[in-house]
Amino acid sequence: MVISRRQFLAAAGAALAPPARKPNIIFIVADDLGYGELGCQGNPEIDTPHIDSIARNGVRFTQGYVTAPVCCPSRAGFMTGRYQTRFGHEFNLIGRENLKPDAGLPLDEVTLGDCLKRAGYATGLIGKWHLGGSSRYHPLRRGFDEFYGFLHEGHFYIPPPYRGLITRLRVNEPPYDDANPILRGEKPVEEREYLTDAFTREAVAFIDRHKERPFFLYLAYNAVHSPMQAKVSDVRRFQDSIHDEQRRVFAGMLAPMDAGVGAVLDRLRKYNLDRDTLVLFISDNGGPTAELTSSNKPLRGGKGQLWEGGIRVPFLAQWPGTIPAGQVIEHPVCAMDVFPTAAAAAGAELPGKPLDGVNLLPLATGRSAKLPRESLYWRYGMNVALRKGEWKIVRQREPGREDPPFCLFNLGEDAGETKDLAAAKPDLLRSLQAELRALNAQMMKPLWGPSQVWG
Ligand code: CA
């Protein structure tokens, strides 16, 4: 008997994953949230009980990475499950660059929204897109049935004149990113609620609307990205505990996101859906320490860099009844793994292009002690890095150092990248460089931004 590929995959999927109901998938992404900023990540200053509860009810990956140290390429990586440098999505789009007709996630790439929509899911993006601001890249044409949010890299939290806010916008600064309205679908709307709270409101309403069928909710808060704007009431809560005024505003931006995650989790419990829902939480890149007072402790560097502080992020997941609770897993994982993980949970067919991400469920459920992937690779312009096992090589430009040598670190002993072992281990350095070069040869030139890249 000859069976079609589709029938074969359907049969294989049924044999592997027999749940009565396909699980919902909620993927929550924070923006520019540093590695050390959550309570469960060691922050003693700002409570994040609701986000922390995901770790308590599931797993906290201590070595979770993103594929780029800035927003737009990082999102291209996890939204496709592939190194974004494979398709030229290497650099950020800022302001009106987002509107260029050819700037956006290449149209022949398959998004996680596409994948899950084809598997019968109701799909919604609430929050920040940042994968193209012109019509053909719009989320409604990239696998999402519903969209509420904005298309560019950031957004003010309340439109001017910022009543009831403590804001760190400079006087006379033009309205932040003025060609970037809040959209419902494709229609601009006037949003008067503090944006983080508005996204929570929309997320909860999405769950209300779709609770009867499998849904995929991609909740991409722009918190805690600039501009630094928080409600006066939220900043006041930290009046006594945080002395630095800038830091208090930051705390006032993080707190409503934590409350929002709490509201989403509450909704799942209300409908008795928590055991039927895989929830993942990450940040899209490390914190920009100067601007946001954000902490990547104990890691080196921050946003825009391939030091650990730029690319290692909070990385949490829960799926009660399937992923055992209270786990801390140190094996390196990456945001591009979310795609195949969600697809496996959903029994969805993977796109034809090879993925760089791998399914995390065998690791998270304890069926396997490691992932079927030995190395992680990064390129961001002239900066590159490769991690293999505990070892990492990294070439990171710094001010006054345009052509830096490769550093070699043992992250198992030295997560803070303080002790460069390149000179002490030349053979290991060379073999990791060779592997990096081989991977790099598979990558494309950037579609926009600087044309000069490493290699
Ligand atoms: Ca970001």
XYZ file of C-alpha atoms and ligand atoms in Angstrom:
456
model
C 0.000 0.000 0.000
C 1.322 3.411 -0.883
C 0.625 6.140 1.644
C 1.144 9.840 1.116
C 3.668 11.838 3.085
C 0.788 13.620 4.784
C -0.850 10.343 5.839
C 2.474 9.043 7.055
C 3.122 12.148 9.138
C -0.408 12.102 10.519
C 0.024 8.467 11.570
C 3.457 9.125 13.046
C 2.138 12.163 14.905
C -0.770 10.181 16.311
C 1.549 7.414 17.500
C 3.893 9.816 19.254
C 1.426 12.200 20.809
C -1.931 10.804 21.809
C -3.438 13.667 23.898
C -7.193 13.916 23.929
C -6.875 17.570 23.168
C -4.043 19.435 21.490
C -2.442 21.685 24.092
C -2.745 25.430 23.896
C 0.511 27.273 23.521
C 1.234 30.608 25.144
C 4.581 32.151 24.308
C 5.327 35.230 26.402
C 8.261 37.409 25.375
C 9.623 40.262 27.463
C 11.667 42.952 25.764
C 15.196 43.812 26.890
C 14.702 42.061 30.234
C 18.139 41.269 31.639
C 19.191 37.822 32.826
C 19.188 38.790 36.498
C 15.964 40.788 36.712
C 13.412 38.223 37.866
C 12.976 37.064 41.424
C 13.633 33.478 40.310
C 16.793 34.679 38.569
C 18.142 36.204 41.769
C 16.781 39.739 41.866
C 16.206 40.633 45.550
C 14.806 44.091 44.769
C 11.762 43.633 42.541
C 9.258 40.847 43.190
C 8.035 38.945 40.147
C 5.931 36.238 41.813
C 3.777 35.438 38.797
C 6.574 35.028 36.286
C 8.507 33.084 38.936
C 5.525 30.752 39.313
C 6.177 29.425 35.795
C 9.571 28.201 37.003
C 8.038 26.775 40.164
C 5.332 24.947 38.209
C 7.719 23.796 35.520
C 11.291 24.401 34.540
C 13.834 27.187 34.659
C 16.588 26.868 32.091
C 19.637 28.622 33.519
C 21.453 28.657 30.180
C 18.744 29.825 27.821
C 19.927 31.823 24.835
C 18.542 33.937 22.051
C 20.041 33.935 18.553
C 20.812 37.674 18.497
C 21.554 40.378 21.051
C 18.903 42.802 19.732
C 15.145 42.679 19.135
C 14.453 42.248 15.427
C 16.890 39.442 14.484
C 16.229 37.655 17.772
C 12.516 37.570 16.919
C 13.293 36.383 13.387
C 15.236 33.489 14.940
C 12.584 32.259 17.319
C 9.667 32.958 14.977
C 11.232 30.646 12.348
C 13.209 28.199 14.511
C 16.261 29.034 12.389
C 19.417 31.102 12.623
C 18.193 34.375 11.151
C 21.571 34.858 9.474
C 20.575 31.979 7.175
C 18.147 34.354 5.494
C 19.842 37.723 5.929
C 17.779 38.951 8.873
C 20.868 39.976 10.774
C 20.208 43.535 11.919
C 17.598 45.671 13.610
C 15.038 47.836 11.857
C 14.634 51.171 13.595
C 11.938 53.834 13.189
C 10.965 54.451 9.583
C 13.344 51.729 8.349
C 10.520 49.398 9.383
C 8.384 50.837 6.585
C 10.764 50.052 3.724
C 8.958 47.760 1.291
C 11.635 45.037 1.395
C 12.414 45.198 5.098
C 10.871 42.359 7.053
C 10.943 38.650 7.743
C 11.527 37.132 4.266
C 8.237 35.940 2.852
C 9.462 32.428 2.097
C 10.163 31.804 5.777
C 7.487 29.931 7.738
C 6.532 31.444 11.093
C 5.447 29.556 14.191
C 2.052 31.195 13.600
C 1.898 29.636 10.114
C 2.878 26.243 11.469
C 0.293 26.159 14.254
C -2.450 27.727 12.164
C -2.037 24.894 9.653
C -2.374 22.470 12.556
C -5.787 23.935 13.339
C -4.875 26.435 16.025
C -6.466 29.820 16.589
C -3.438 32.109 16.438
C -2.993 35.576 17.905
C -0.178 38.048 18.352
C -0.611 40.631 21.059
C 2.174 43.178 21.430
C 5.285 43.918 19.442
C 5.932 42.454 15.989
C 9.146 44.063 14.707
C 9.452 41.738 11.719
C 8.463 44.244 9.031
C 6.233 47.324 9.116
C 4.841 47.341 5.586
C 1.622 45.646 4.579
C 2.972 42.389 3.177
C 4.900 41.591 6.355
C 1.907 42.275 8.601
C 1.253 39.555 11.213
C -2.167 38.826 9.662
C -0.264 37.651 6.570
C 2.349 35.756 8.594
C 0.250 33.139 10.291
C -1.737 35.115 12.835
C -5.542 35.214 12.754
C -5.597 38.153 15.147
C -3.271 41.003 15.963
C -3.364 43.747 18.541
C -0.191 45.742 18.971
C 2.402 47.653 16.962
C 4.792 46.839 14.154
C 8.027 48.693 14.959
C 10.740 48.311 17.593
C 9.138 50.126 20.496
C 6.237 52.229 21.618
C 5.372 54.768 24.276
C 3.295 53.296 27.072
C 0.671 56.046 27.016
C 0.259 58.624 24.253
C 1.413 62.173 24.996
C 0.956 64.183 27.195
C 1.709 61.189 29.464
C -0.787 61.960 32.226
C -0.373 59.807 35.313
C 3.053 58.613 34.222
C 6.548 59.109 35.412
C 8.433 59.350 32.165
C 12.065 59.598 31.279
C 11.535 60.962 27.765
C 13.618 64.060 27.274
C 11.845 67.416 27.013
C 11.093 68.367 23.381
C 11.712 64.846 22.173
C 9.322 64.213 19.261
C 6.530 61.697 19.850
C 8.208 58.317 20.115
C 8.188 56.533 16.760
C 5.322 58.513 15.271
C 4.571 56.279 12.230
C 3.819 53.292 14.403
C 0.231 53.286 15.687
C -1.384 50.705 17.891
C -3.348 48.473 15.515
C -6.279 46.141 15.941
C -5.800 43.936 12.928
C -4.708 46.562 10.416
C -6.778 49.414 11.804
C -5.162 52.116 13.967
C -6.857 52.541 17.324
C -6.431 54.970 20.158
C -5.257 53.096 23.238
C -5.600 55.077 26.466
C -4.631 52.340 28.910
C -1.022 51.857 30.017
C 0.260 49.662 27.194
C 1.418 46.724 29.306
C -2.022 46.597 30.956
C -3.708 46.936 27.557
C -1.780 43.948 26.195
C -2.775 41.925 29.265
C -6.427 42.915 28.750
C -6.222 41.760 25.129
C -4.433 38.518 26.030
C -7.070 37.583 28.559
C -9.831 38.419 26.059
C -8.098 36.227 23.464
C -8.169 33.287 25.885
C -11.851 34.009 26.626
C -12.664 33.925 22.916
C -10.738 30.767 22.073
C -10.934 28.637 25.204
C -12.972 25.946 23.425
C -10.314 25.108 20.813
C -6.531 24.838 20.704
C -5.005 28.287 20.557
C -1.571 29.811 20.138
C -1.127 33.122 21.908
C 2.108 34.966 21.217
C 2.149 37.659 23.896
C 5.049 39.978 23.105
C 5.132 42.704 25.746
C 7.279 45.713 24.900
C 8.065 46.005 28.611
C 10.722 46.674 29.745
C 12.014 48.302 26.545
C 12.515 52.061 26.462
C 11.052 54.644 26.715
C 11.180 54.495 30.487
C 7.594 55.197 31.444
C 5.714 53.834 34.414
C 2.489 54.645 36.185
C 2.951 56.882 39.213
C 1.108 54.296 41.331
C 3.503 51.517 40.305
C 6.595 53.633 40.957
C 5.303 54.620 44.406
C 5.227 50.972 45.442
C 9.021 51.042 45.340
C 9.391 54.383 47.148
C 10.953 52.829 50.237
C 12.726 49.828 48.768
C 14.543 51.393 45.798
C 16.454 54.629 46.223
C 17.613 55.288 42.679
C 14.848 57.160 40.888
C 15.592 55.710 37.444
C 15.607 52.243 38.928
C 12.219 52.861 40.536
C 10.746 53.673 37.131
C 12.206 50.429 35.800
C 10.611 48.516 38.672
C 7.332 50.254 37.854
C 7.586 48.917 34.283
C 8.421 45.347 35.288
C 5.693 45.048 37.950
C 2.699 45.395 35.573
C 4.191 42.819 33.217
C 4.470 40.408 36.117
C 0.863 41.177 37.058
C -0.106 40.598 33.419
C 1.506 37.163 33.375
C -0.425 36.478 36.583
C -3.696 37.462 34.924
C -3.021 35.166 31.964
C -2.179 32.218 34.245
C -5.286 32.931 36.342
C -7.415 32.756 33.228
C -6.023 29.342 32.380
C -6.877 28.126 35.875
C -10.351 29.654 35.691
C -11.114 27.568 32.597
C -9.278 24.558 33.966
C -6.863 24.789 31.050
C -3.546 24.930 32.875
C -2.812 21.223 32.319
C -3.738 21.659 28.660
C -1.420 24.594 28.063
C 2.290 24.866 27.423
C 3.473 28.284 28.643
C 6.920 29.588 27.724
C 8.535 32.805 28.919
C 11.730 34.407 27.605
C 13.302 37.795 26.974
C 14.314 38.698 23.401
C 17.801 39.853 24.433
C 19.773 40.923 27.469
C 19.248 44.171 29.287
C 20.739 47.484 28.227
C 22.363 48.141 31.550
C 22.976 51.865 31.227
C 19.623 52.970 29.903
C 17.252 50.775 31.845
C 19.364 50.230 34.956
C 18.798 46.620 33.938
C 20.910 43.844 35.360
C 22.402 40.878 33.568
C 24.185 39.755 36.713
C 26.322 37.748 36.988
C 26.971 37.910 33.264
C 29.293 40.131 31.261
C 28.091 42.794 28.823
C 24.557 43.449 27.612
C 22.210 44.203 24.750
C 23.951 44.445 21.386
C 26.866 42.257 22.444
C 27.708 38.566 22.197
C 29.027 38.434 25.733
C 26.675 36.286 27.782
C 24.809 39.348 29.079
C 23.562 40.135 25.565
C 22.336 36.675 24.600
C 21.622 34.662 27.740
C 18.133 35.421 29.016
C 15.472 34.269 31.463
C 13.956 31.100 29.971
C 11.022 29.396 31.706
C 8.365 26.860 30.763
C 5.423 25.121 32.392
C 3.025 22.416 31.293
C 1.600 20.914 34.482
C 1.125 17.169 34.248
C 3.587 16.888 31.366
C 6.672 18.885 32.416
C 7.630 17.995 36.013
C 7.477 20.973 38.371
C 10.333 22.712 40.147
C 13.120 21.774 37.764
C 16.290 23.742 37.133
C 17.989 22.597 33.931
C 21.485 23.768 33.079
C 21.774 22.245 29.624
C 22.060 25.079 27.031
C 18.820 25.788 25.183
C 17.849 28.479 22.715
C 14.799 30.565 21.834
C 14.749 29.024 18.344
C 13.892 25.739 20.124
C 10.461 27.158 20.960
C 9.312 26.542 17.360
C 9.964 22.767 17.201
C 8.902 22.383 20.845
C 5.537 24.009 20.193
C 5.153 22.078 16.937
C 5.850 18.785 18.712
C 3.380 19.597 21.478
C 0.784 20.432 18.837
C 1.557 17.452 16.609
C 2.072 19.999 13.834
C 3.933 19.314 10.624
C 7.290 21.098 10.475
C 8.076 23.405 7.560
C 10.196 22.021 4.742
C 13.265 24.086 5.562
C 15.687 22.629 8.075
C 15.359 24.044 11.576
C 18.276 24.911 13.834
C 16.039 24.686 16.884
C 15.332 21.334 18.533
C 12.373 20.024 20.517
C 12.895 20.722 24.228
C 10.192 18.364 25.496
C 12.400 15.253 25.888
C 14.786 17.338 28.023
C 12.056 19.141 29.961
C 10.111 15.955 30.700
C 13.211 14.054 31.804
C 13.122 11.536 28.941
C 16.531 12.747 27.803
C 19.443 14.329 29.653
C 20.600 16.409 26.715
C 19.582 17.797 23.372
C 20.581 16.445 19.972
C 22.675 19.525 19.279
C 26.252 20.167 20.324
C 26.869 23.774 19.326
C 25.210 27.154 19.230
C 26.328 29.821 16.803
C 25.943 33.594 16.687
C 26.831 36.253 14.149
C 25.930 39.881 14.576
C 27.914 41.872 12.036
C 31.592 41.706 12.834
C 30.907 39.931 16.114
C 30.677 36.153 16.281
C 30.507 33.442 18.910
C 30.213 29.681 19.173
C 29.342 27.614 22.204
C 30.117 23.908 22.368
C 29.608 22.106 25.656
C 31.026 24.332 28.354
C 33.306 26.141 25.936
C 32.615 29.398 24.157
C 34.661 31.389 21.729
C 33.627 34.979 21.167
C 34.906 37.869 19.133
C 33.242 41.050 20.353
C 34.159 44.544 19.220
C 34.488 47.166 21.945
C 35.018 50.919 21.709
C 38.626 51.458 20.630
C 38.982 47.788 19.690
C 37.720 47.340 16.141
C 39.549 44.098 15.418
C 39.586 42.142 18.660
C 41.035 38.651 18.953
C 38.896 35.639 19.827
C 38.438 34.951 23.517
C 37.905 31.455 24.868
C 35.954 30.839 28.053
C 34.909 27.832 30.071
C 31.361 28.843 30.955
C 30.989 25.955 33.375
C 33.586 27.538 35.641
C 33.399 31.113 34.490
C 29.890 32.220 33.446
C 30.999 35.847 33.854
C 33.612 35.477 31.063
C 36.407 36.911 33.160
C 39.217 34.477 32.362
C 40.271 34.289 28.708
C 41.874 30.921 28.006
C 42.621 31.523 24.292
C 46.383 31.671 24.808
C 46.381 28.683 27.162
C 44.405 26.377 24.845
C 45.370 27.157 21.244
C 44.309 23.758 19.852
C 40.835 23.993 21.320
C 40.561 27.591 20.088
C 41.500 26.521 16.559
C 39.055 23.639 16.437
C 36.175 25.817 17.667
C 37.137 28.504 15.151
C 37.046 25.896 12.380
C 33.562 24.834 13.435
C 32.445 28.452 13.580
C 33.823 29.107 10.107
C 32.041 26.053 8.689
C 28.702 27.191 10.117
C 29.326 30.751 9.057
C 29.817 29.624 5.455
C 26.145 28.521 5.434
C 24.912 32.045 6.223
C 23.745 34.837 3.937
C 24.832 38.438 3.638
C 22.589 40.842 5.578
C 19.498 42.063 3.705
C 19.826 45.511 5.349
C 22.119 47.356 7.705
C 25.918 47.195 7.519
C 27.135 45.087 4.609
C 30.355 44.086 6.339
C 30.113 40.930 8.392
C 32.657 38.570 9.905
C 34.225 35.888 7.725
Ca 14.695 43.703 22.747
